[in-house]
Short mmCIF file of C-alpha atoms in Angstrom, two decimals:
data_model
loop_
_atom_site.label_atom_id
_atom_site.label_comp_id
_atom_site.label_asym_id
_atom_site.label_seq_id
_atom_site.Cartn_x
_atom_site.Cartn_y
_atom_site.Cartn_z
CA MET A 1 5.30 7.05 6.53
CA ARG A 2 2.01 8.54 7.68
CA ILE A 3 -0.73 6.00 7.00
CA VAL A 4 -4.53 5.74 7.09
CA ILE A 5 -6.06 2.25 7.20
CA ALA A 6 -9.60 1.35 6.13
CA ASP A 7 -10.90 -2.19 6.69
CA ASP A 8 -14.13 -3.40 8.26
CA SER A 9 -12.32 -6.24 10.04
CA ALA A 10 -11.40 -4.92 13.50
CA ILE A 11 -8.84 -7.69 13.99
CA LEU A 12 -7.04 -6.95 10.72
CA ARG A 13 -7.05 -3.21 11.45
CA GLU A 14 -5.42 -3.79 14.81
CA LEU A 15 -2.85 -6.17 13.33
CA LEU A 16 -1.91 -3.66 10.63
CA VAL A 17 -1.65 -0.83 13.17
CA GLN A 18 0.59 -2.91 15.41
CA MET A 19 2.75 -4.16 12.55
CA LEU A 20 3.29 -0.72 11.06
CA THR A 21 3.87 1.19 14.30
CA GLU A 22 6.41 -1.41 15.40
CA ARG A 23 8.34 -0.58 12.22
CA GLY A 24 8.39 3.14 12.94
CA HIS A 25 5.46 4.32 10.85
CA GLU A 26 2.65 6.59 12.04
CA VAL A 27 -0.89 5.31 11.67
CA CYS A 28 -2.98 8.48 11.66
CA ALA A 29 -6.33 6.67 11.65
CA ALA A 30 -7.76 3.16 11.33
CA VAL A 31 -11.42 3.17 10.23
CA ALA A 32 -14.12 0.69 9.24
CA ASP A 33 -16.00 2.31 6.35
CA ALA A 34 -15.52 4.41 3.24
CA GLU A 35 -17.00 7.65 4.56
CA ALA A 36 -14.75 7.57 7.62
CA LEU A 37 -11.85 6.89 5.24
CA ARG A 38 -12.60 9.98 3.16
CA SER A 39 -12.81 12.11 6.30
CA ALA A 40 -9.58 10.70 7.74
CA VAL A 41 -7.63 11.34 4.54
CA ALA A 42 -8.96 14.90 4.29
CA GLU A 43 -7.98 15.55 7.91
CA HIS A 44 -4.58 13.87 8.08
CA ARG A 45 -3.29 14.05 4.48
CA PRO A 46 -1.31 10.80 4.86
CA ASP A 47 1.50 9.60 2.61
CA VAL A 48 -0.41 6.43 1.79
CA THR A 49 -3.69 4.64 2.54
CA ILE A 50 -4.43 0.93 2.92
CA ILE A 51 -7.95 0.25 1.69
CA ASP A 52 -10.14 -2.85 1.60
CA ILE A 53 -12.45 -2.96 -1.42
CA ARG A 54 -15.61 -4.35 0.19
CA MET A 55 -16.81 -2.34 3.18
CA PRO A 56 -20.16 -1.27 4.70
CA PRO A 57 -22.91 -0.66 3.93
CA THR A 58 -23.23 -2.95 0.88
CA HIS A 59 -19.85 -4.72 1.00
CA SER A 60 -19.39 -4.35 -2.76
CA THR A 61 -17.02 -1.67 -4.11
CA GLU A 62 -17.25 1.10 -1.46
CA GLY A 63 -13.52 1.01 -0.74
CA LEU A 64 -12.54 1.09 -4.40
CA ARG A 65 -14.87 4.00 -5.14
CA ALA A 66 -13.41 5.87 -2.17
CA ALA A 67 -9.91 5.13 -3.48
CA ILE A 68 -10.80 6.70 -6.83
CA ASP A 69 -12.11 9.79 -5.02
CA ILE A 70 -8.96 10.02 -2.91
CA ARG A 71 -6.73 9.83 -6.00
CA ARG A 72 -8.72 12.67 -7.56
CA GLU A 73 -9.02 14.90 -4.49
CA HIS A 74 -5.67 14.13 -2.83
CA PRO A 75 -3.24 13.21 -5.63
CA GLY A 76 -0.28 13.31 -3.26
CA THR A 77 -1.64 10.38 -1.25
CA GLY A 78 -0.72 6.89 -2.39
CA VAL A 79 -3.44 4.21 -2.47
CA LEU A 80 -2.81 0.54 -1.72
CA LEU A 81 -5.84 -1.70 -2.19
CA PHE A 82 -5.62 -4.72 0.10
CA SER A 83 -8.40 -7.18 -0.60
CA GLN A 84 -9.46 -10.77 -1.14
CA TYR A 85 -11.08 -9.84 -4.45
CA ILE A 86 -10.08 -8.57 -7.88
CA GLU A 87 -12.40 -5.91 -9.30
CA THR A 88 -11.07 -5.10 -12.76
CA ARG A 89 -13.44 -2.39 -13.97
CA PHE A 90 -12.99 0.03 -11.09
CA ALA A 91 -9.35 -0.95 -10.61
CA THR A 92 -8.61 0.19 -14.18
CA ARG A 93 -10.35 3.49 -13.40
CA LEU A 94 -8.19 3.84 -10.30
CA LEU A 95 -5.02 3.33 -12.29
CA ALA A 96 -6.14 5.75 -14.98
CA ALA A 97 -6.96 8.40 -12.37
CA GLY A 98 -3.30 8.89 -11.48
CA SER A 99 0.01 8.01 -13.03
CA ALA A 100 1.75 6.88 -9.86
CA GLY A 101 1.31 5.83 -6.27
CA VAL A 102 -1.13 2.93 -6.71
CA GLY A 103 -0.99 -0.65 -5.47
CA TYR A 104 -3.29 -3.67 -5.39
CA LEU A 105 -2.39 -6.68 -3.26
CA LEU A 106 -4.44 -9.79 -2.46
CA LYS A 107 -4.69 -10.62 1.23
CA ASP A 108 -4.22 -14.35 0.86
CA ARG A 109 -1.16 -14.00 -1.39
CA VAL A 110 1.07 -11.69 0.66
CA ALA A 111 3.90 -13.94 1.75
CA ASP A 112 5.34 -11.96 4.65
CA VAL A 113 5.43 -8.63 6.48
CA ALA A 114 8.58 -7.46 4.72
CA GLU A 115 6.94 -7.95 1.31
CA PHE A 116 3.90 -5.95 2.40
CA THR A 117 5.82 -3.04 3.90
CA GLU A 118 8.12 -2.90 0.86
CA ALA A 119 5.08 -2.63 -1.41
CA LEU A 120 3.56 0.05 0.81
CA THR A 121 6.82 2.02 0.69
CA ARG A 122 6.88 1.84 -3.13
CA VAL A 123 3.32 3.15 -3.36
CA ALA A 124 4.06 5.99 -0.93
CA ALA A 125 7.08 6.88 -3.10
CA ARG A 126 4.84 7.19 -6.20
CA GLY A 127 5.56 3.73 -7.57
CA THR A 128 3.33 0.72 -8.24
CA ALA A 129 2.82 -2.57 -6.42
CA LEU A 130 0.44 -4.97 -8.13
CA ASP A 131 -0.11 -8.64 -7.33
CA PRO A 132 0.79 -10.85 -10.33
CA GLU A 133 -2.79 -12.19 -10.51
CA VAL A 134 -4.12 -8.62 -10.57
CA VAL A 135 -1.70 -7.80 -13.40
CA THR A 136 -2.84 -10.87 -15.36
CA GLN A 137 -6.54 -10.06 -15.07
CA LEU A 138 -6.17 -6.34 -15.74
CA ALA A 139 -3.94 -6.91 -18.76
CA GLY A 140 -6.27 -9.59 -20.10
CA GLY A 141 -9.35 -7.42 -19.76
CA GLY A 142 -7.92 -4.10 -20.93
CA ARG A 143 -7.71 -2.71 -24.40
CA ARG A 144 -4.46 -3.65 -26.10
CA ALA A 145 -2.70 -0.76 -27.83
CA ALA A 146 -0.85 -1.52 -31.04
CA GLU A 147 2.42 -0.63 -29.31
CA ILE A 148 1.88 -3.40 -26.76
CA GLU A 149 1.28 -5.93 -29.52
CA SER A 150 4.60 -4.88 -31.05
CA LEU A 151 6.52 -6.01 -27.97
CA THR A 152 8.27 -9.36 -28.00
CA ALA A 153 7.18 -12.06 -25.59
CA ARG A 154 10.21 -11.36 -23.40
CA GLU A 155 9.54 -7.61 -23.41
CA ARG A 156 5.95 -8.22 -22.30
CA GLU A 157 7.25 -10.51 -19.57
CA VAL A 158 9.59 -7.77 -18.36
CA LEU A 159 6.76 -5.23 -18.49
CA ALA A 160 4.48 -7.50 -16.46
CA LEU A 161 7.16 -7.75 -13.78
CA MET A 162 7.57 -3.98 -13.87
CA ALA A 163 3.83 -3.72 -13.20
CA GLU A 164 4.35 -5.72 -10.01
CA GLY A 165 6.78 -2.99 -8.94
CA ARG A 166 9.97 -5.02 -9.32
CA SER A 167 13.30 -3.32 -9.89
CA ASN A 168 15.59 -4.23 -12.79
CA SER A 169 17.77 -6.33 -10.49
CA ALA A 170 14.72 -8.21 -9.15
CA ILE A 171 13.49 -8.81 -12.70
CA ALA A 172 16.93 -10.15 -13.64
CA GLN A 173 16.83 -12.60 -10.73
CA THR A 174 13.34 -13.78 -11.64
CA LEU A 175 14.17 -14.31 -15.31
CA LEU A 176 17.67 -15.65 -14.61
CA VAL A 177 19.34 -13.11 -16.90
CA SER A 178 21.85 -10.33 -16.34
CA ALA A 179 20.87 -6.84 -15.19
CA GLY A 180 22.28 -5.51 -18.44
CA THR A 181 19.93 -7.72 -20.44
CA VAL A 182 16.96 -6.43 -18.45
CA GLU A 183 18.07 -2.84 -19.02
CA LYS A 184 18.10 -3.48 -22.78
CA HIS A 185 14.61 -4.95 -22.66
CA VAL A 186 13.33 -2.02 -20.58
CA ALA A 187 14.87 0.46 -23.02
CA ALA A 188 13.22 -1.40 -25.91
CA VAL A 189 9.85 -1.24 -24.14
CA PHE A 190 10.18 2.51 -23.62
CA GLY A 191 11.15 2.99 -27.26
CA LYS A 192 8.33 0.89 -28.72
CA LEU A 193 5.76 2.57 -26.49
CA GLY A 194 7.03 5.97 -27.58
CA LEU A 195 7.49 7.21 -24.02
CA PRO A 196 9.20 10.60 -23.76
CA SER A 197 12.53 11.00 -22.02
CA SER A 198 11.93 11.64 -18.33
CA GLU A 199 12.82 10.16 -14.98
CA ASP A 200 13.02 6.39 -15.32
CA ALA A 201 10.48 5.90 -12.51
CA ASN A 202 7.91 8.01 -14.37
CA ARG A 203 8.42 6.13 -17.62
CA ARG A 204 8.07 2.81 -15.81
CA VAL A 205 4.69 3.83 -14.44
CA LEU A 206 3.53 5.13 -17.84
CA ALA A 207 4.62 1.85 -19.45
CA VAL A 208 2.70 -0.14 -16.85
CA LEU A 209 -0.46 1.90 -17.39
CA ARG A 210 -0.20 1.39 -21.14
CA TYR A 211 0.24 -2.36 -20.61
CA LEU A 212 -2.82 -2.56 -18.34
CA GLY A 213 -4.94 -0.53 -20.75
CA ALA A 214 -5.54 2.16 -18.12
#
């Protein structure tokens, strides 16, 4: 993957660069503010960006606003927010701005390097990777479509795990059920949400966006 990193912590930037290059990825740029991020993405057209939400000058939502701009101006570039904070209003706008290639992980909840790089790979491949706490807050604060209310408790549980970016087999392991059972639940979700026949990956993302009210 070709990656651009934006974080105002010099130590974290260097750690991410080292970690990713050691695993064979190309870090095109590692910058400290949102304007430098916009310029780096325009210049390098990376596969994916890693963006902190709070960066100079005000340390509020500069990174998230830049992420929204990047999704609009460079739709082929995946965006992975990597932050200590959950910002639901702009995060919902980010999700609504593009149907795929978005992630949101919390720095203090990433368990290991393999988990992080797997999430980054999913985002670069046009999938989603959302921390469970992010999913909970976004789903709780978003508007609930009637189709979502029609889902059973188990179907909503499966959909929440889909939002985290988990595969059917990973969902089966989490819920302690068979892969076939998960496939039936996923098919029921697609049917109740009225999602058109398409590639399964696309329908999964559309289902997640509907669940999050994006």
